[in-house]
mmCIF file of C-alpha atoms in Angstrom:
data_model
loop_
_atom_site.group_PDB
_atom_site.id
_atom_site.type_symbol
_atom_site.label_atom_id
_atom_site.label_comp_id
_atom_site.label_asym_id
_atom_site.label_seq_id
_atom_site.Cartn_x
_atom_site.Cartn_y
_atom_site.Cartn_z
ATOM 1 C CA UNK A 1357 0.000 0.000 0.000
ATOM 2 C CA UNK A 1358 1.348 3.438 -0.898
ATOM 3 C CA UNK A 1359 1.936 5.919 1.887
ATOM 4 C CA UNK A 1360 1.655 9.696 1.977
ATOM 5 C CA UNK A 1361 5.328 10.067 1.083
ATOM 6 C CA UNK A 1362 4.671 8.356 -2.272
ATOM 7 C CA UNK A 1363 2.151 10.982 -3.403
ATOM 8 C CA UNK A 1364 3.754 13.913 -5.265
ATOM 9 C CA UNK A 1365 2.846 17.363 -4.014
ATOM 10 C CA UNK A 1366 1.859 19.816 -6.734
ATOM 11 C CA UNK A 1367 4.275 22.640 -7.545
ATOM 12 C CA UNK A 1368 3.694 25.950 -9.296
ATOM 13 C CA UNK A 1369 5.306 26.113 -12.742
ATOM 14 C CA UNK A 1370 6.565 29.199 -14.597
ATOM 15 C CA UNK A 1371 7.491 29.327 -18.275
ATOM 16 C CA UNK A 1372 9.946 31.725 -19.856
ATOM 17 C CA UNK A 1373 11.041 32.252 -23.437
ATOM 18 C CA UNK A 1374 9.690 31.209 -26.819
ATOM 19 C CA UNK A 1375 12.560 29.269 -28.365
ATOM 20 C CA UNK A 1376 12.554 25.748 -29.836
ATOM 21 C CA UNK A 1377 14.935 24.252 -27.264
ATOM 22 C CA UNK A 1378 12.925 22.938 -24.307
ATOM 23 C CA UNK A 1379 14.682 23.257 -20.955
ATOM 24 C CA UNK A 1380 13.626 22.133 -17.477
ATOM 25 C CA UNK A 1381 15.205 24.620 -15.028
ATOM 26 C CA UNK A 1382 15.501 23.851 -11.304
ATOM 27 C CA UNK A 1383 16.422 26.701 -8.971
ATOM 28 C CA UNK A 1384 18.551 26.694 -5.820
ATOM 29 C CA UNK A 1385 17.410 26.585 -2.208
ATOM 30 C CA UNK A 1386 16.007 29.898 -0.856
ATOM 31 C CA UNK A 1387 15.308 31.167 -4.394
ATOM 32 C CA UNK A 1388 12.360 30.590 -6.765
ATOM 33 C CA UNK A 1389 11.839 29.992 -10.462
ATOM 34 C CA UNK A 1390 12.197 33.702 -11.194
ATOM 35 C CA UNK A 1391 15.928 33.258 -10.667
ATOM 36 C CA UNK A 1392 16.063 32.031 -14.277
ATOM 37 C CA UNK A 1393 14.387 35.133 -15.723
ATOM 38 C CA UNK A 1394 17.631 36.924 -16.644
ATOM 39 C CA UNK A 1395 19.103 33.900 -18.388
ATOM 40 C CA UNK A 1396 15.819 33.208 -20.155
ATOM 41 C CA UNK A 1397 15.681 36.792 -21.395
ATOM 42 C CA UNK A 1398 19.105 36.473 -22.991
ATOM 43 C CA UNK A 1399 18.093 33.217 -24.684
ATOM 44 C CA UNK A 1400 14.462 34.108 -25.367
ATOM 45 C CA UNK A 1401 14.435 33.077 -29.021
ATOM 46 C CA UNK A 1402 16.534 29.979 -28.368
ATOM 47 C CA UNK A 1403 14.895 28.229 -25.425
ATOM 48 C CA UNK A 1404 11.602 27.752 -23.661
ATOM 49 C CA UNK A 1405 12.232 27.263 -19.945
ATOM 50 C CA UNK A 1406 9.865 25.235 -17.794
ATOM 51 C CA UNK A 1407 10.758 26.357 -14.269
ATOM 52 C CA UNK A 1408 8.936 25.008 -11.204
ATOM 53 C CA UNK A 1409 9.061 26.563 -7.748
ATOM 54 C CA UNK A 1410 10.530 24.024 -5.330
ATOM 55 C CA UNK A 1411 8.329 22.953 -2.420
ATOM 56 C CA UNK A 1412 8.398 25.594 0.358
ATOM 57 C CA UNK A 1413 9.591 28.127 -2.213
ATOM 58 C CA UNK A 1414 7.877 30.712 -4.392
ATOM 59 C CA UNK A 1415 4.227 29.967 -5.120
ATOM 60 C CA UNK A 1416 4.468 26.243 -4.361
ATOM 61 C CA UNK A 1417 3.054 24.775 -1.147
ATOM 62 C CA UNK A 1418 5.171 23.946 1.863
ATOM 63 C CA UNK A 1419 6.727 20.500 1.934
ATOM 64 C CA UNK A 1420 4.516 18.177 3.974
ATOM 65 C CA UNK A 1421 7.503 16.729 5.827
ATOM 66 C CA UNK A 1422 6.963 13.222 4.527
ATOM 67 C CA UNK A 1423 9.865 11.090 3.265
ATOM 68 C CA UNK A 1424 13.177 12.486 2.013
ATOM 69 C CA UNK A 1425 13.128 16.010 0.611
ATOM 70 C CA UNK A 1426 15.207 15.202 -2.454
ATOM 71 C CA UNK A 1427 12.944 12.223 -3.243
ATOM 72 C CA UNK A 1428 9.899 14.452 -2.894
ATOM 73 C CA UNK A 1429 11.487 17.143 -5.069
ATOM 74 C CA UNK A 1430 12.159 14.620 -7.826
ATOM 75 C CA UNK A 1431 8.604 13.287 -7.562
ATOM 76 C CA UNK A 1432 7.176 16.818 -7.724
ATOM 77 C CA UNK A 1433 8.876 17.766 -10.995
ATOM 78 C CA UNK A 1434 9.499 14.585 -12.972
ATOM 79 C CA UNK A 1435 6.138 14.843 -14.733
ATOM 80 C CA UNK A 1436 7.457 18.036 -16.373
ATOM 81 C CA UNK A 1437 10.243 16.149 -18.133
ATOM 82 C CA UNK A 1438 9.487 15.496 -21.801
ATOM 83 C CA UNK A 1439 11.473 13.535 -24.420
ATOM 84 C CA UNK A 1440 14.413 15.517 -25.753
ATOM 85 C CA UNK A 1441 14.511 18.033 -22.916
ATOM 86 C CA UNK A 1442 17.650 19.685 -21.588
ATOM 87 C CA UNK A 1443 17.904 19.999 -17.795
ATOM 88 C CA UNK A 1444 19.650 22.773 -15.914
ATOM 89 C CA UNK A 1445 19.815 22.860 -12.124
ATOM 90 C CA UNK A 1446 21.483 25.172 -9.625
ATOM 91 C CA UNK A 1447 22.885 24.122 -6.240
ATOM 92 C CA UNK A 1448 20.387 21.707 -4.646
ATOM 93 C CA UNK A 1449 18.360 21.939 -7.853
ATOM 94 C CA UNK A 1450 21.400 20.534 -9.659
ATOM 95 C CA UNK A 1451 21.277 17.420 -7.468
ATOM 96 C CA UNK A 1452 17.638 16.969 -8.479
ATOM 97 C CA UNK A 1453 18.651 17.440 -12.125
ATOM 98 C CA UNK A 1454 21.224 14.671 -11.785
ATOM 99 C CA UNK A 1455 18.647 12.372 -10.219
ATOM 100 C CA UNK A 1456 16.279 12.988 -13.126
ATOM 101 C CA UNK A 1457 19.008 12.273 -15.666
ATOM 102 C CA UNK A 1458 19.926 9.003 -13.950
ATOM 103 C CA UNK A 1459 16.327 7.855 -13.533
ATOM 104 C CA UNK A 1460 15.024 9.015 -16.939
ATOM 105 C CA UNK A 1461 18.040 8.878 -19.289
ATOM 106 C CA UNK A 1462 15.810 8.251 -22.305
ATOM 107 C CA UNK A 1463 14.120 11.649 -21.912
ATOM 108 C CA UNK A 1464 17.181 13.851 -21.410
ATOM 109 C CA UNK A 1465 19.140 15.659 -24.150
ATOM 110 C CA UNK A 1466 21.772 17.319 -21.937
ATOM 111 C CA UNK A 1467 22.382 18.136 -18.271
ATOM 112 C CA UNK A 1468 23.837 21.333 -16.831
ATOM 113 C CA UNK A 1469 24.699 21.423 -13.138
ATOM 114 C CA UNK A 1470 25.518 24.880 -11.796
ATOM 115 C CA UNK A 1471 27.371 24.688 -8.475
ATOM 116 C CA UNK A 1472 25.847 21.337 -7.386
ATOM 117 C CA UNK A 1473 26.012 20.854 -3.615
ATOM 118 C CA UNK A 1474 26.504 17.086 -3.932
ATOM 119 C CA UNK A 1475 29.003 16.931 -1.072
ATOM 120 C CA UNK A 1476 29.124 13.122 -1.146
ATOM 121 C CA UNK A 1477 31.471 13.471 -4.136
ATOM 122 C CA UNK A 1478 33.842 15.718 -2.204
ATOM 123 C CA UNK A 1479 33.680 13.396 0.803
ATOM 124 C CA UNK A 1480 35.211 10.734 -1.430
ATOM 125 C CA UNK A 1481 37.689 12.967 -3.267
ATOM 126 C CA UNK A 1482 38.594 15.856 -0.935
ATOM 127 C CA UNK A 1483 37.103 15.334 2.553
ATOM 128 C CA UNK A 1484 39.137 18.166 4.061
ATOM 129 C CA UNK A 1485 37.203 20.630 1.917
ATOM 130 C CA UNK A 1486 33.923 19.315 3.336
ATOM 131 C CA UNK A 1487 35.306 19.805 6.844
ATOM 132 C CA UNK A 1488 36.188 23.399 5.940
ATOM 133 C CA UNK A 1489 32.721 23.963 4.483
ATOM 134 C CA UNK A 1490 31.001 22.605 7.582
ATOM 135 C CA UNK A 1491 33.166 24.805 9.804
ATOM 136 C CA UNK A 1492 32.183 27.849 7.739
ATOM 137 C CA UNK A 1493 28.526 26.818 8.014
ATOM 138 C CA UNK A 1494 28.705 26.491 11.816
ATOM 139 C CA UNK A 1495 27.073 29.861 12.686
ATOM 140 C CA UNK A 1496 24.197 29.169 10.288
ATOM 141 C CA UNK A 1497 23.703 25.680 11.731
ATOM 142 C CA UNK A 1498 23.779 27.045 15.288
ATOM 143 C CA UNK A 1499 21.136 29.646 14.434
ATOM 144 C CA UNK A 1500 18.746 27.009 13.108
ATOM 145 C CA UNK A 1501 19.303 24.790 16.137
ATOM 146 C CA UNK A 1502 18.427 27.774 18.309
ATOM 147 C CA UNK A 1503 15.194 28.248 16.353
ATOM 148 C CA UNK A 1504 16.230 31.585 14.854
ATOM 149 C CA UNK A 1505 15.265 30.991 11.231
ATOM 150 C CA UNK A 1506 15.621 34.639 10.232
ATOM 151 C CA UNK A 1507 19.224 34.731 11.441
ATOM 152 C CA UNK A 1508 19.822 31.348 9.826
ATOM 153 C CA UNK A 1509 18.556 32.627 6.476
ATOM 154 C CA UNK A 1510 20.705 35.753 6.764
ATOM 155 C CA UNK A 1511 23.856 33.739 7.531
ATOM 156 C CA UNK A 1512 23.135 31.184 4.806
ATOM 157 C CA UNK A 1513 22.654 33.972 2.276
ATOM 158 C CA UNK A 1514 25.918 35.575 3.408
ATOM 159 C CA UNK A 1515 27.752 32.287 2.838
ATOM 160 C CA UNK A 1516 26.243 31.360 -0.539
ATOM 161 C CA UNK A 1517 24.743 34.557 -1.963
ATOM 162 C CA UNK A 1518 27.988 36.118 -3.211
ATOM 163 C CA UNK A 1519 27.332 38.781 -5.815
ATOM 164 C CA UNK A 1520 23.705 39.206 -4.797
ATOM 165 C CA UNK A 1521 22.160 41.924 -2.598
ATOM 166 C CA UNK A 1522 23.093 42.109 1.090
ATOM 167 C CA UNK A 1523 20.400 41.116 3.587
ATOM 168 C CA UNK A 1524 19.682 44.699 4.808
ATOM 169 C CA UNK A 1525 19.240 45.836 1.206
ATOM 170 C CA UNK A 1526 16.661 43.183 0.328
ATOM 171 C CA UNK A 1527 12.932 43.947 0.313
ATOM 172 C CA UNK A 1528 11.085 42.468 3.254
ATOM 173 C CA UNK A 1529 9.141 40.047 1.056
ATOM 174 C CA UNK A 1530 12.421 38.506 -0.158
ATOM 175 C CA UNK A 1531 13.780 38.185 3.390
ATOM 176 C CA UNK A 1532 10.489 36.576 4.438
ATOM 177 C CA UNK A 1533 10.636 34.114 1.534
ATOM 178 C CA UNK A 1534 14.171 33.073 2.472
ATOM 179 C CA UNK A 1535 13.195 32.685 6.120
ATOM 180 C CA UNK A 1536 10.272 30.503 5.061
ATOM 181 C CA UNK A 1537 12.531 28.242 3.002
ATOM 182 C CA UNK A 1538 15.521 27.960 5.336
ATOM 183 C CA UNK A 1539 14.129 24.914 7.155
ATOM 184 C CA UNK A 1540 14.617 22.936 3.945
ATOM 185 C CA UNK A 1541 18.416 23.172 4.134
ATOM 186 C CA UNK A 1542 18.916 20.622 6.941
ATOM 187 C CA UNK A 1543 16.273 18.412 5.287
ATOM 188 C CA UNK A 1544 18.586 18.160 2.251
ATOM 189 C CA UNK A 1545 21.592 16.979 4.253
ATOM 190 C CA UNK A 1546 21.187 13.206 4.064
ATOM 191 C CA UNK A 1547 20.705 13.226 0.302
ATOM 192 C CA UNK A 1548 23.681 15.447 -0.480
ATOM 193 C CA UNK A 1549 26.126 14.132 2.132
ATOM 194 C CA UNK A 1550 25.163 10.457 2.313
ATOM 195 C CA UNK A 1551 24.015 9.909 -1.292
ATOM 196 C CA UNK A 1552 20.775 8.243 -0.230
ATOM 197 C CA UNK A 1553 19.820 7.769 -3.885
ATOM 198 C CA UNK A 1554 22.981 5.741 -4.566
ATOM 199 C CA UNK A 1555 24.134 7.904 -7.465
ATOM 200 C CA UNK A 1556 27.788 7.146 -6.740
ATOM 201 C CA UNK A 1557 27.293 3.377 -6.696
ATOM 202 C CA UNK A 1558 29.223 1.559 -9.441
ATOM 203 C CA UNK A 1559 27.645 1.953 -12.867
ATOM 204 C CA UNK A 1560 24.888 4.388 -11.895
ATOM 205 C CA UNK A 1561 26.284 7.604 -13.384
ATOM 206 C CA UNK A 1562 27.193 5.666 -16.529
ATOM 207 C CA UNK A 1563 23.484 5.748 -17.380
ATOM 208 C CA UNK A 1564 23.870 9.448 -18.178
ATOM 209 C CA UNK A 1565 25.315 9.169 -21.687
ATOM 210 C CA UNK A 1566 24.300 12.664 -22.808
ATOM 211 C CA UNK A 1567 26.616 15.702 -22.764
ATOM 212 C CA UNK A 1568 26.901 17.277 -19.310
ATOM 213 C CA UNK A 1569 28.192 20.671 -18.186
ATOM 214 C CA UNK A 1570 29.509 21.323 -14.652
ATOM 215 C CA UNK A 1571 29.561 25.084 -14.119
ATOM 216 C CA UNK A 1572 30.942 27.034 -11.160
ATOM 217 C CA UNK A 1573 32.212 30.485 -10.256
ATOM 218 C CA UNK A 1574 35.873 31.111 -9.509
ATOM 219 C CA UNK A 1575 34.967 32.798 -6.204
ATOM 220 C CA UNK A 1576 32.759 30.056 -4.788
ATOM 221 C CA UNK A 1577 33.582 27.781 -1.849
ATOM 222 C CA UNK A 1578 36.429 25.396 -2.784
ATOM 223 C CA UNK A 1579 34.258 22.366 -2.005
ATOM 224 C CA UNK A 1580 32.238 23.077 -5.160
ATOM 225 C CA UNK A 1581 35.358 22.679 -7.273
ATOM 226 C CA UNK A 1582 35.878 19.208 -5.817
ATOM 227 C CA UNK A 1583 32.245 18.307 -6.524
ATOM 228 C CA UNK A 1584 32.272 19.585 -10.102
ATOM 229 C CA UNK A 1585 35.589 18.060 -11.050
ATOM 230 C CA UNK A 1586 34.663 14.799 -9.342
ATOM 231 C CA UNK A 1587 31.390 14.542 -11.232
ATOM 232 C CA UNK A 1588 33.133 15.420 -14.491
ATOM 233 C CA UNK A 1589 35.472 12.470 -13.966
ATOM 234 C CA UNK A 1590 32.617 10.096 -13.142
ATOM 235 C CA UNK A 1591 30.174 11.021 -15.909
ATOM 236 C CA UNK A 1592 30.781 9.576 -19.398
ATOM 237 C CA UNK A 1593 30.590 12.894 -21.296
ATOM 238 C CA UNK A 1594 31.106 15.903 -19.035
ATOM 239 C CA UNK A 1595 33.052 19.157 -18.967
ATOM 240 C CA UNK A 1596 33.854 21.286 -15.921
ATOM 241 C CA UNK A 1597 33.888 25.042 -16.617
ATOM 242 C CA UNK A 1598 34.762 27.980 -14.350
ATOM 243 C CA UNK A 1599 33.271 31.475 -14.796
ATOM 244 C CA UNK A 1600 35.856 34.008 -13.659
ATOM 245 C CA UNK A 1601 34.762 36.516 -11.057
ATOM 246 C CA UNK A 1602 31.529 34.691 -10.239
ATOM 247 C CA UNK A 1603 30.419 33.149 -6.977
ATOM 248 C CA UNK A 1604 27.768 30.589 -6.132
ATOM 249 C CA UNK A 1605 24.974 32.577 -7.812
ATOM 250 C CA UNK A 1606 26.775 32.507 -11.157
ATOM 251 C CA UNK A 1607 23.686 31.951 -13.330
ATOM 252 C CA UNK A 1608 22.087 35.077 -11.839
ATOM 253 C CA UNK A 1609 25.106 37.369 -11.539
ATOM 254 C CA UNK A 1610 26.749 36.276 -14.810
ATOM 255 C CA UNK A 1611 23.859 35.334 -17.128
ATOM 256 C CA UNK A 1612 25.725 36.268 -20.347
ATOM 257 C CA UNK A 1613 28.637 33.976 -19.535
ATOM 258 C CA UNK A 1614 26.244 31.235 -18.452
ATOM 259 C CA UNK A 1615 24.264 31.580 -21.686
ATOM 260 C CA UNK A 1616 27.475 31.343 -23.707
ATOM 261 C CA UNK A 1617 28.400 28.050 -22.024
ATOM 262 C CA UNK A 1618 24.905 26.677 -22.547
ATOM 263 C CA UNK A 1619 25.086 27.503 -26.241
ATOM 264 C CA UNK A 1620 28.345 25.539 -26.495
ATOM 265 C CA UNK A 1621 26.716 22.593 -24.745
ATOM 266 C CA UNK A 1622 23.587 22.731 -26.885
ATOM 267 C CA UNK A 1623 25.700 22.803 -30.038
ATOM 268 C CA UNK A 1624 26.975 19.315 -29.247
ATOM 269 C CA UNK A 1625 23.787 17.843 -27.747
#
């Protein structure tokens, strides 16, 4: 008998652009689908982006707390995947993109992972960088444990929001949206640290035979470099690219450079 955790929750879906290339775009934690608007504007005649709001983000409902959050995120968006679609995901959204590519390889044309926070890769390849990351994240973690979600959201944004607006300069609605979503971050931990989906098991990533792009900013946390380069080595057809001067929010702060790399990928996929 199926339980509540097997039933996908509905998510709100935005669409941007009018181009022939169909792209499923998955945003990062604490953002919403509108994060893709700048990139979509630059590629308006080239792509049509289908961009859902993650659960507990944007106009989607709050996660019901059932099951694993990454599992539920995959279940919530997989019905949007159509044959011949490209997938692009940012941060946690990139880990969902990888799951979709592994589980539905026949539907995927290419995969772009922007700054994927799949720390299980770095735990295998460069565990000291994960230790450094966790030390840097200590104040944020302490704030959440103390029940101060607003402070937690502010500290998380300070750590990962490089290049974006500072917390005091944000409109209140944006600060409130980030505070709403911050509880999701610890719910992602088991999937991204422990690889609950078994993506790193022998032979699993070999299912992804399509061209893949691993994109990161030069100014991001060093652990992302270990993740991107590690995935590039493990995937059959992948390239790891660095955007100079960018941080974790590279697709938002450097949309022109991101669009240029996507065009290169699409030319060979």
